[in-house]
PDB file of C-alpha atoms and ligand atoms in Angstrom:
ATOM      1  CA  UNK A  24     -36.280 -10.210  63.289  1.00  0.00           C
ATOM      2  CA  UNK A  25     -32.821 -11.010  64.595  1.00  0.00           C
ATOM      3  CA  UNK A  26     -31.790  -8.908  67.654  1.00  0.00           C
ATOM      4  CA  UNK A  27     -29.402  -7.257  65.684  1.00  0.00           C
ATOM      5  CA  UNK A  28     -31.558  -4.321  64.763  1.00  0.00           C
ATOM      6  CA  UNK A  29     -34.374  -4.417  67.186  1.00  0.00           C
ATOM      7  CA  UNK A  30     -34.094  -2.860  70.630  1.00  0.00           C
ATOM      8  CA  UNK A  31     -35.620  -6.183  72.674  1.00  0.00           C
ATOM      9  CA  UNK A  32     -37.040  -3.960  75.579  1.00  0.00           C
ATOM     10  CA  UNK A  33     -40.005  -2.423  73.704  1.00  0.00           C
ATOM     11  CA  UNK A  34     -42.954  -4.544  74.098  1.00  0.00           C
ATOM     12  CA  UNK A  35     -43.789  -6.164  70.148  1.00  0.00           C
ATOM     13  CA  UNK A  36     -47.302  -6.245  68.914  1.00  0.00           C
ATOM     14  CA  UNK A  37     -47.174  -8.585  65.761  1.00  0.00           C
ATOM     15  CA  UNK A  38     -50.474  -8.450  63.213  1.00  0.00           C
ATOM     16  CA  UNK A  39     -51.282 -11.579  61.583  1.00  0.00           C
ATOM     17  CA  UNK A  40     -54.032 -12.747  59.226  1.00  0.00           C
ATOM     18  CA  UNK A  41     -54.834 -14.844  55.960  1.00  0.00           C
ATOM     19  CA  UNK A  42     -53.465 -12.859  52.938  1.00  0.00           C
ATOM     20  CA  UNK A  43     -56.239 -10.362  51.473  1.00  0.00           C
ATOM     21  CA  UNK A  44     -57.479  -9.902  55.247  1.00  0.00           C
ATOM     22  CA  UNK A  45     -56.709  -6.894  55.060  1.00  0.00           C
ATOM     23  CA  UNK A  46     -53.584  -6.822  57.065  1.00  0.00           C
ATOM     24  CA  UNK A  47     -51.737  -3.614  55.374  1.00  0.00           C
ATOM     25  CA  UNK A  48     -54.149  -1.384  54.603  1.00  0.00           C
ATOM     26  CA  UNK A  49     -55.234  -1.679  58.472  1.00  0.00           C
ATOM     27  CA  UNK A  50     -51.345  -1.114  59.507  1.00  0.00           C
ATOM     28  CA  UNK A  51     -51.154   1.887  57.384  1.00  0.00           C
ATOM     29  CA  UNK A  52     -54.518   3.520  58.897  1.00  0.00           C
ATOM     30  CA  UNK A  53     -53.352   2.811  62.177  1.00  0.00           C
ATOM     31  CA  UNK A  54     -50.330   4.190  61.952  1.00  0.00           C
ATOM     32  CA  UNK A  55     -51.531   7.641  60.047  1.00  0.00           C
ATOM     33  CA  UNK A  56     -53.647   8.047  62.950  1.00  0.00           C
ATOM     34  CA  UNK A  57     -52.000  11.346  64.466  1.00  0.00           C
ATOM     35  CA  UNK A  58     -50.410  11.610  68.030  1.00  0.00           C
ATOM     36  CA  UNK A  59     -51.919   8.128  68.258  1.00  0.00           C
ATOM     37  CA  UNK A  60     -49.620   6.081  66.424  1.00  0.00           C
ATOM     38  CA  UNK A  61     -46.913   7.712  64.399  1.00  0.00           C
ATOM     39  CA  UNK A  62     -44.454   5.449  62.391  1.00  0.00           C
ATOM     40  CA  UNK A  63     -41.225   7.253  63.397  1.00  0.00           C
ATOM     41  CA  UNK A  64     -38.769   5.633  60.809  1.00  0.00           C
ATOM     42  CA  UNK A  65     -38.608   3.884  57.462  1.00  0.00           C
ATOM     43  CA  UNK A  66     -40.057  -0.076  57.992  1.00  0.00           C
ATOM     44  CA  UNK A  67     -37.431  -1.955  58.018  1.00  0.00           C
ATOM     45  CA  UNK A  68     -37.996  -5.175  55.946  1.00  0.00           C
ATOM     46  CA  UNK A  69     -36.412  -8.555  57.468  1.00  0.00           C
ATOM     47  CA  UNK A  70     -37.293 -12.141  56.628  1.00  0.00           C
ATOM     48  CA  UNK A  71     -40.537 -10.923  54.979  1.00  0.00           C
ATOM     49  CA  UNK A  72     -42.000  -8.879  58.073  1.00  0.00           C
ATOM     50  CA  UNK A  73     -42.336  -5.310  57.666  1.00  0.00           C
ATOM     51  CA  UNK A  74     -41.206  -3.717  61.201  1.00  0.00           C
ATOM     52  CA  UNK A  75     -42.365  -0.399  62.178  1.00  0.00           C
ATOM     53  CA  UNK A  76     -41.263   2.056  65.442  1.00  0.00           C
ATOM     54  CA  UNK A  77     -44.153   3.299  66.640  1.00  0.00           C
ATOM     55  CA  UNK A  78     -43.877   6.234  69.365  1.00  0.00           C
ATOM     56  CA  UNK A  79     -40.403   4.836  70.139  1.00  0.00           C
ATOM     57  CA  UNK A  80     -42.808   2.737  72.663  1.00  0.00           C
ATOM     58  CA  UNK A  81     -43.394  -0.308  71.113  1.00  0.00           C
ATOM     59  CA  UNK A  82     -42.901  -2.453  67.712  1.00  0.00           C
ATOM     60  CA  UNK A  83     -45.090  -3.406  65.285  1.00  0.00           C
ATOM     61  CA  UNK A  84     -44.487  -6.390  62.932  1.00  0.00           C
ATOM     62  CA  UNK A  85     -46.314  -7.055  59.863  1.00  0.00           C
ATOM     63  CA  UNK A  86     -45.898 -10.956  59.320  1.00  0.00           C
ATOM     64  CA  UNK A  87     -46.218 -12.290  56.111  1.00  0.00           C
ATOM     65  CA  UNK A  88     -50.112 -13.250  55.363  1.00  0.00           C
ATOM     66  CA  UNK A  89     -50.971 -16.915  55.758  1.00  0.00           C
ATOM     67  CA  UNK A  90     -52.755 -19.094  53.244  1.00  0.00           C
ATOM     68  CA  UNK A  91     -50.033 -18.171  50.562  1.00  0.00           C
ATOM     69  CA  UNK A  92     -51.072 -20.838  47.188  1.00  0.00           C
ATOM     70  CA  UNK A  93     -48.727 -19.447  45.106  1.00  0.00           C
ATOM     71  CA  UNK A  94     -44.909 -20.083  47.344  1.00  0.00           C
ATOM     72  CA  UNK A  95     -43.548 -23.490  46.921  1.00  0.00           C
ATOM     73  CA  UNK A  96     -43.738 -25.931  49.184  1.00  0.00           C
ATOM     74  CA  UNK A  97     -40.059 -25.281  50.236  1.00  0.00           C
ATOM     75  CA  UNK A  98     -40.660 -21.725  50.876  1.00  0.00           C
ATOM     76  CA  UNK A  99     -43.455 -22.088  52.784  1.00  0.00           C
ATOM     77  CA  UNK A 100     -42.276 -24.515  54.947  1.00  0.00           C
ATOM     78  CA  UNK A 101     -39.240 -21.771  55.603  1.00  0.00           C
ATOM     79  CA  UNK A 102     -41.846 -19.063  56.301  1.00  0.00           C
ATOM     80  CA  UNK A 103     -43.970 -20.759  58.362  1.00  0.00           C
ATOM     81  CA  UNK A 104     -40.892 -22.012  60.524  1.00  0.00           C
ATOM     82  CA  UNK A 105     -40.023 -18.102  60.840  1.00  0.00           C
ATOM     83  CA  UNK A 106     -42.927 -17.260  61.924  1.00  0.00           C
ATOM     84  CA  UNK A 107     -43.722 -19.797  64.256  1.00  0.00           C
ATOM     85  CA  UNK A 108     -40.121 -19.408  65.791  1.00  0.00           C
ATOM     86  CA  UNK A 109     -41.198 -15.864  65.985  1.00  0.00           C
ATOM     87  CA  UNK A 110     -44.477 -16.522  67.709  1.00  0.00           C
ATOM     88  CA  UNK A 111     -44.156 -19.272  69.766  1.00  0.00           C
ATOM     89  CA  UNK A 112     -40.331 -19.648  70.809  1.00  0.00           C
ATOM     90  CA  UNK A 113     -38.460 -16.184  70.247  1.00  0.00           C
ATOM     91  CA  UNK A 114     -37.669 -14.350  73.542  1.00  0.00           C
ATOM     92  CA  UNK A 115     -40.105 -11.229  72.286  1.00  0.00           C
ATOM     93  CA  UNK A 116     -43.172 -12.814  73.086  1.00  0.00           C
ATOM     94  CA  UNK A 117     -45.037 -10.386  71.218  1.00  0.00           C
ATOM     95  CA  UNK A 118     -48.905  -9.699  71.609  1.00  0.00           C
ATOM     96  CA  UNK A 119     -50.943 -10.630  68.709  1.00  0.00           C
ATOM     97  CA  UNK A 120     -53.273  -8.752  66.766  1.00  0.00           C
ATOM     98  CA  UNK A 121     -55.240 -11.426  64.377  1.00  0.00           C
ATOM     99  CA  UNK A 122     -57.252 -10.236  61.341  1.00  0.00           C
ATOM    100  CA  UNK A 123     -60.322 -11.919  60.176  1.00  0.00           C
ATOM    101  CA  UNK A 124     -62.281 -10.868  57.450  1.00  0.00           C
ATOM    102  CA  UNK A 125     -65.329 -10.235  59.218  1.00  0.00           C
ATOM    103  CA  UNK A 126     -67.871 -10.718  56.080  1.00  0.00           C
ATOM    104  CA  UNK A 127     -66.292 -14.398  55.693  1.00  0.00           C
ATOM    105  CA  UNK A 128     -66.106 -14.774  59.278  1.00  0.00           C
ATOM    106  CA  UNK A 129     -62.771 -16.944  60.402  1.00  0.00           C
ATOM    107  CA  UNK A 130     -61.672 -19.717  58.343  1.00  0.00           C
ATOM    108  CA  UNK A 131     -59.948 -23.082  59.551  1.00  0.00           C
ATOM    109  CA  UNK A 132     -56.447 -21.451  58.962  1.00  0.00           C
ATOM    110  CA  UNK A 133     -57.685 -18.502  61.186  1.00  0.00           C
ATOM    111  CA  UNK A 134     -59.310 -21.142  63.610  1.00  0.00           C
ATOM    112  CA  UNK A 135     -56.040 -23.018  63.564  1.00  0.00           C
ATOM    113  CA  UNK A 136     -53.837 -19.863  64.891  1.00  0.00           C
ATOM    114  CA  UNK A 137     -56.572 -18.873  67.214  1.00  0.00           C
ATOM    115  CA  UNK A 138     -55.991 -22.119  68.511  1.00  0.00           C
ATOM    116  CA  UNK A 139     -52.458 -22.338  68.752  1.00  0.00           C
ATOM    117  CA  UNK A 140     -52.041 -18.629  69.879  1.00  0.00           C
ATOM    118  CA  UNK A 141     -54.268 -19.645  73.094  1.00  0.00           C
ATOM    119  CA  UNK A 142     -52.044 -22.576  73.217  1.00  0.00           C
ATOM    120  CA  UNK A 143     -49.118 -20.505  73.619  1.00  0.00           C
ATOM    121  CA  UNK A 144     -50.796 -17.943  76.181  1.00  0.00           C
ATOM    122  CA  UNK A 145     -50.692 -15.127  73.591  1.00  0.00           C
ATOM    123  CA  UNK A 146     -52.102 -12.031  74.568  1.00  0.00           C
ATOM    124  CA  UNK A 147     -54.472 -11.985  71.325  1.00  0.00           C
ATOM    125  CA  UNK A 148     -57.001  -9.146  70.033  1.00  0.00           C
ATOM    126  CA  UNK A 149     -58.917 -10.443  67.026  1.00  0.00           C
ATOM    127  CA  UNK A 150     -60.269  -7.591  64.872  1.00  0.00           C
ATOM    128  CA  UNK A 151     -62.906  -7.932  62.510  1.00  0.00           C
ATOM    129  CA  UNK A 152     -61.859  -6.731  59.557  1.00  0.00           C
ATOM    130  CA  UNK A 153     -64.094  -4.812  55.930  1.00  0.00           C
ATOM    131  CA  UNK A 154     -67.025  -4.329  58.215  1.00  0.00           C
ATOM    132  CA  UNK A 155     -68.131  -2.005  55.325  1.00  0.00           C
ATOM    133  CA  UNK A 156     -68.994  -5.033  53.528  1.00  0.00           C
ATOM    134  CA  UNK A 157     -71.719  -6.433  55.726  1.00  0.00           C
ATOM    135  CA  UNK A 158     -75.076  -5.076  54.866  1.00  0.00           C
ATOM    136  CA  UNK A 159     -76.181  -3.275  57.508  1.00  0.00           C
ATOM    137  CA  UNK A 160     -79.012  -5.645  58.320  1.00  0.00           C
ATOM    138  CA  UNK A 161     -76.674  -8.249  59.293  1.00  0.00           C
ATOM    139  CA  UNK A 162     -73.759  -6.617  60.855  1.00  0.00           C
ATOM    140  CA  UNK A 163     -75.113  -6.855  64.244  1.00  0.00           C
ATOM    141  CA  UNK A 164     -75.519 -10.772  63.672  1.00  0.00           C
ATOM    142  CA  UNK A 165     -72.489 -11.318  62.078  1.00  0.00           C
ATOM    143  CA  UNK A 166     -70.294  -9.637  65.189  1.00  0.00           C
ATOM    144  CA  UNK A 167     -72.235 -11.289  67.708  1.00  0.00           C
ATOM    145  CA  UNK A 168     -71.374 -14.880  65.971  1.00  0.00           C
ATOM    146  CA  UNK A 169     -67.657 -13.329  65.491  1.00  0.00           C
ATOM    147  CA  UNK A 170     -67.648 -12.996  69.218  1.00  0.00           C
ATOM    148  CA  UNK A 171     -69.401 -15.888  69.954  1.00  0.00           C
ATOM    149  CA  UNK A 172     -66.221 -17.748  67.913  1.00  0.00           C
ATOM    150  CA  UNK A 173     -63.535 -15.981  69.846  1.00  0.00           C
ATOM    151  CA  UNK A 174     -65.200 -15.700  73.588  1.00  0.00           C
ATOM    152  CA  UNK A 175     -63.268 -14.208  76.099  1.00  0.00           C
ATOM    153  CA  UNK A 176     -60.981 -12.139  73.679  1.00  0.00           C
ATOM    154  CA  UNK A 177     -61.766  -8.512  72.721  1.00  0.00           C
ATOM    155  CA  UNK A 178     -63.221  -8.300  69.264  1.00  0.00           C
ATOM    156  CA  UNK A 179     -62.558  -5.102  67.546  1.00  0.00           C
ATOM    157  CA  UNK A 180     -65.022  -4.409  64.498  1.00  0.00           C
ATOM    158  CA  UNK A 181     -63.021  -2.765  61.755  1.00  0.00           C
ATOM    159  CA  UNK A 182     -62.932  -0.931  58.218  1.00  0.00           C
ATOM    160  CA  UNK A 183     -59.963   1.095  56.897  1.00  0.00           C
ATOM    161  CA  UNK A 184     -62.409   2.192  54.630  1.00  0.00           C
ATOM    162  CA  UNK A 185     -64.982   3.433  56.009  1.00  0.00           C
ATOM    163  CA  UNK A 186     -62.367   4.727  59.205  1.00  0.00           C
ATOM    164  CA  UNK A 187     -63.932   2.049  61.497  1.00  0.00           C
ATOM    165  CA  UNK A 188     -62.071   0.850  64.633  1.00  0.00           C
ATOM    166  CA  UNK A 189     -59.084   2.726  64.597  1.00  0.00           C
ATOM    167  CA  UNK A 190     -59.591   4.737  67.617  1.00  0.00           C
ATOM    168  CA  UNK A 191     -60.531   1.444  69.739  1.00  0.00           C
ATOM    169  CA  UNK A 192     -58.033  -0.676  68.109  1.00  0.00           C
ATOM    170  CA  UNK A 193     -55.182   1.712  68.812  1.00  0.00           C
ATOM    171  CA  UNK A 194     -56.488   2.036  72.681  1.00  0.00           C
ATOM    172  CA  UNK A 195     -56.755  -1.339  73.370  1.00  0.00           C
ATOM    173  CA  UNK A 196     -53.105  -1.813  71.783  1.00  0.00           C
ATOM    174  CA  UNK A 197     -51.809   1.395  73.935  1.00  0.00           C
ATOM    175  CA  UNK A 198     -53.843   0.014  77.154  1.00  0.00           C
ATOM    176  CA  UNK A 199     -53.209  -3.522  76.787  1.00  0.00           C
ATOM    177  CA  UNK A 200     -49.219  -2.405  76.565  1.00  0.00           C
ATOM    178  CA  UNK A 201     -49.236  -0.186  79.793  1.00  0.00           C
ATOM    179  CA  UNK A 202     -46.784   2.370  78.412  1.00  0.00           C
ATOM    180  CA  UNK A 203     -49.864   4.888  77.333  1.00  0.00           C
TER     181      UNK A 203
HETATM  182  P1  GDP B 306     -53.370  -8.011  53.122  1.00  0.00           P
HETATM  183  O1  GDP B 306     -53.044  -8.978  52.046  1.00  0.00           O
HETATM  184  O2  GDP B 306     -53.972  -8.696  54.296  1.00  0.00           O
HETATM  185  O3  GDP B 306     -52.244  -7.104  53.501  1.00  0.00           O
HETATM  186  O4  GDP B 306     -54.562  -7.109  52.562  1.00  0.00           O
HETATM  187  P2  GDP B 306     -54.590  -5.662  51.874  1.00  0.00           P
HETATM  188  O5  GDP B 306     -54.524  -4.581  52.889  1.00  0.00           O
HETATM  189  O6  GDP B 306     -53.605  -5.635  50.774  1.00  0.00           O
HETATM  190  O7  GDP B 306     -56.069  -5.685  51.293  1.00  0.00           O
HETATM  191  C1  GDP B 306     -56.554  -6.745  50.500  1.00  0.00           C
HETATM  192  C2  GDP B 306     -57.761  -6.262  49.724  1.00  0.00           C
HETATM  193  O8  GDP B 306     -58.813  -5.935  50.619  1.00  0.00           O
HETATM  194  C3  GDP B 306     -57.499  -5.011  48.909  1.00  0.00           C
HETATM  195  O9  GDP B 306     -58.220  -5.108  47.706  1.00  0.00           O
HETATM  196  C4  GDP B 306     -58.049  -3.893  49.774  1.00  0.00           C
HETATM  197  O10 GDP B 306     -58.482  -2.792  49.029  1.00  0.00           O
HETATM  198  C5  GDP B 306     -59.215  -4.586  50.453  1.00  0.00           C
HETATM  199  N1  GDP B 306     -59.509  -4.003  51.769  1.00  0.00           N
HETATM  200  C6  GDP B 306     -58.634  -3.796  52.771  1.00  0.00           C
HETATM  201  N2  GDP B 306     -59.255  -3.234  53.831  1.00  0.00           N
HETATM  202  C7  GDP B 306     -60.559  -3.100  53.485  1.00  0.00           C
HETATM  203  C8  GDP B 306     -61.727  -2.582  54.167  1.00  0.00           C
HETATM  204  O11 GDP B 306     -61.695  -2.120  55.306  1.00  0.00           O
HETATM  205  N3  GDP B 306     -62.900  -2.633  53.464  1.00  0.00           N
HETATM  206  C9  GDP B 306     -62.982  -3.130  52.211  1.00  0.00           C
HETATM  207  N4  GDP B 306     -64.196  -3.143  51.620  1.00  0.00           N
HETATM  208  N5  GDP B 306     -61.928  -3.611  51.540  1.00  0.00           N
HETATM  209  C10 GDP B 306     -60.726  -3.603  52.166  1.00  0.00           C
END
């Protein structure tokens, strides 16, 4: 993420979420989405954050997944800093695309960037992510508690799965970056 290899005029749209949200399968059915959202070169891998051209109109960036048990202490503490330099306090400013597992509903690390992301003013849209594995029954409660949790912000429902969301997802991304 230095500015050595990104061009800083397109607008950045950076996906976060707990690891196991779901955060790469949802990249990689957004981005095979044709004349929607077409990954026009290799991602480029820095400081553990896939980056990916889209439409040579904007970036997307795949931070690392938080919630990670497994790093050590040390290396968390580095990743974190990265990414909060890279949220908060780099010059990119990019919008933020937060994943919550939508059969779990958000957790108190999701809760916790929510909050901090409103802190910041980041432009955020919080999908809701595996709908597939809400019984039917129940998905219409579920959302409507989902929204009730994230008022104000546009909830997407989503399920790279079951090919859920993508169409809305990718508008509100194109819309929200007025370059569509
Ligand atoms: P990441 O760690 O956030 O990047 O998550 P992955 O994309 O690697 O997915 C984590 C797990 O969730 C994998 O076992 C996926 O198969 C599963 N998964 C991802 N998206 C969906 C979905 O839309 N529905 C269901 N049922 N499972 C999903």
């Amino acid at each position: 993420m230095d500015k050595d290899n990104l061009d800083n005029d397109l607008p950045h749209v950076a996906f976060i979420g707990r690891s196991n949200a779901g955060k790469s399968s949802l990249i990689n059915s957004l981005t095979g989405v044709k004349n929607l959202a077409r990954v026009s070169s290799n991602p480029g891998r820095t400081q553990g954050a896939n980056i990916f051209l889209i439409n040579k109109a904007m970036y997307f960036i795949d931070l690392p997944g938080y919630g990670f048990a497994k790093k050590s202490v040390e290396s968390l503490q580095s990743f974190c800093d990265i990414i909060h330099w890279y949220l908060f306090d780099s010059d990119h400013k990019p919008r933020v695309i937060l994943i919550v597992d939508a059969e779990v509903g958000p957790t108190s690390s999701d809760l916790e960037m929510f909050e901090e992301l409103q802190v910041n003013s980041r432009e955020i849209i919080v999908v809701a992510n595996k709908v597939d594995k809400i019984k039917k029954s129940q998905l219409a409660n579920q959302l409507k508690k989902i929204a009730g949790i994230f008022e104000g912000y546009q909830v997407v429902p989503y399920s790279s799965d079951a090919g859920v969301g993508t169409r809305e997802l990718t508008e509100a991304i194109f819309r929200e970056s007025k370059i569509n």
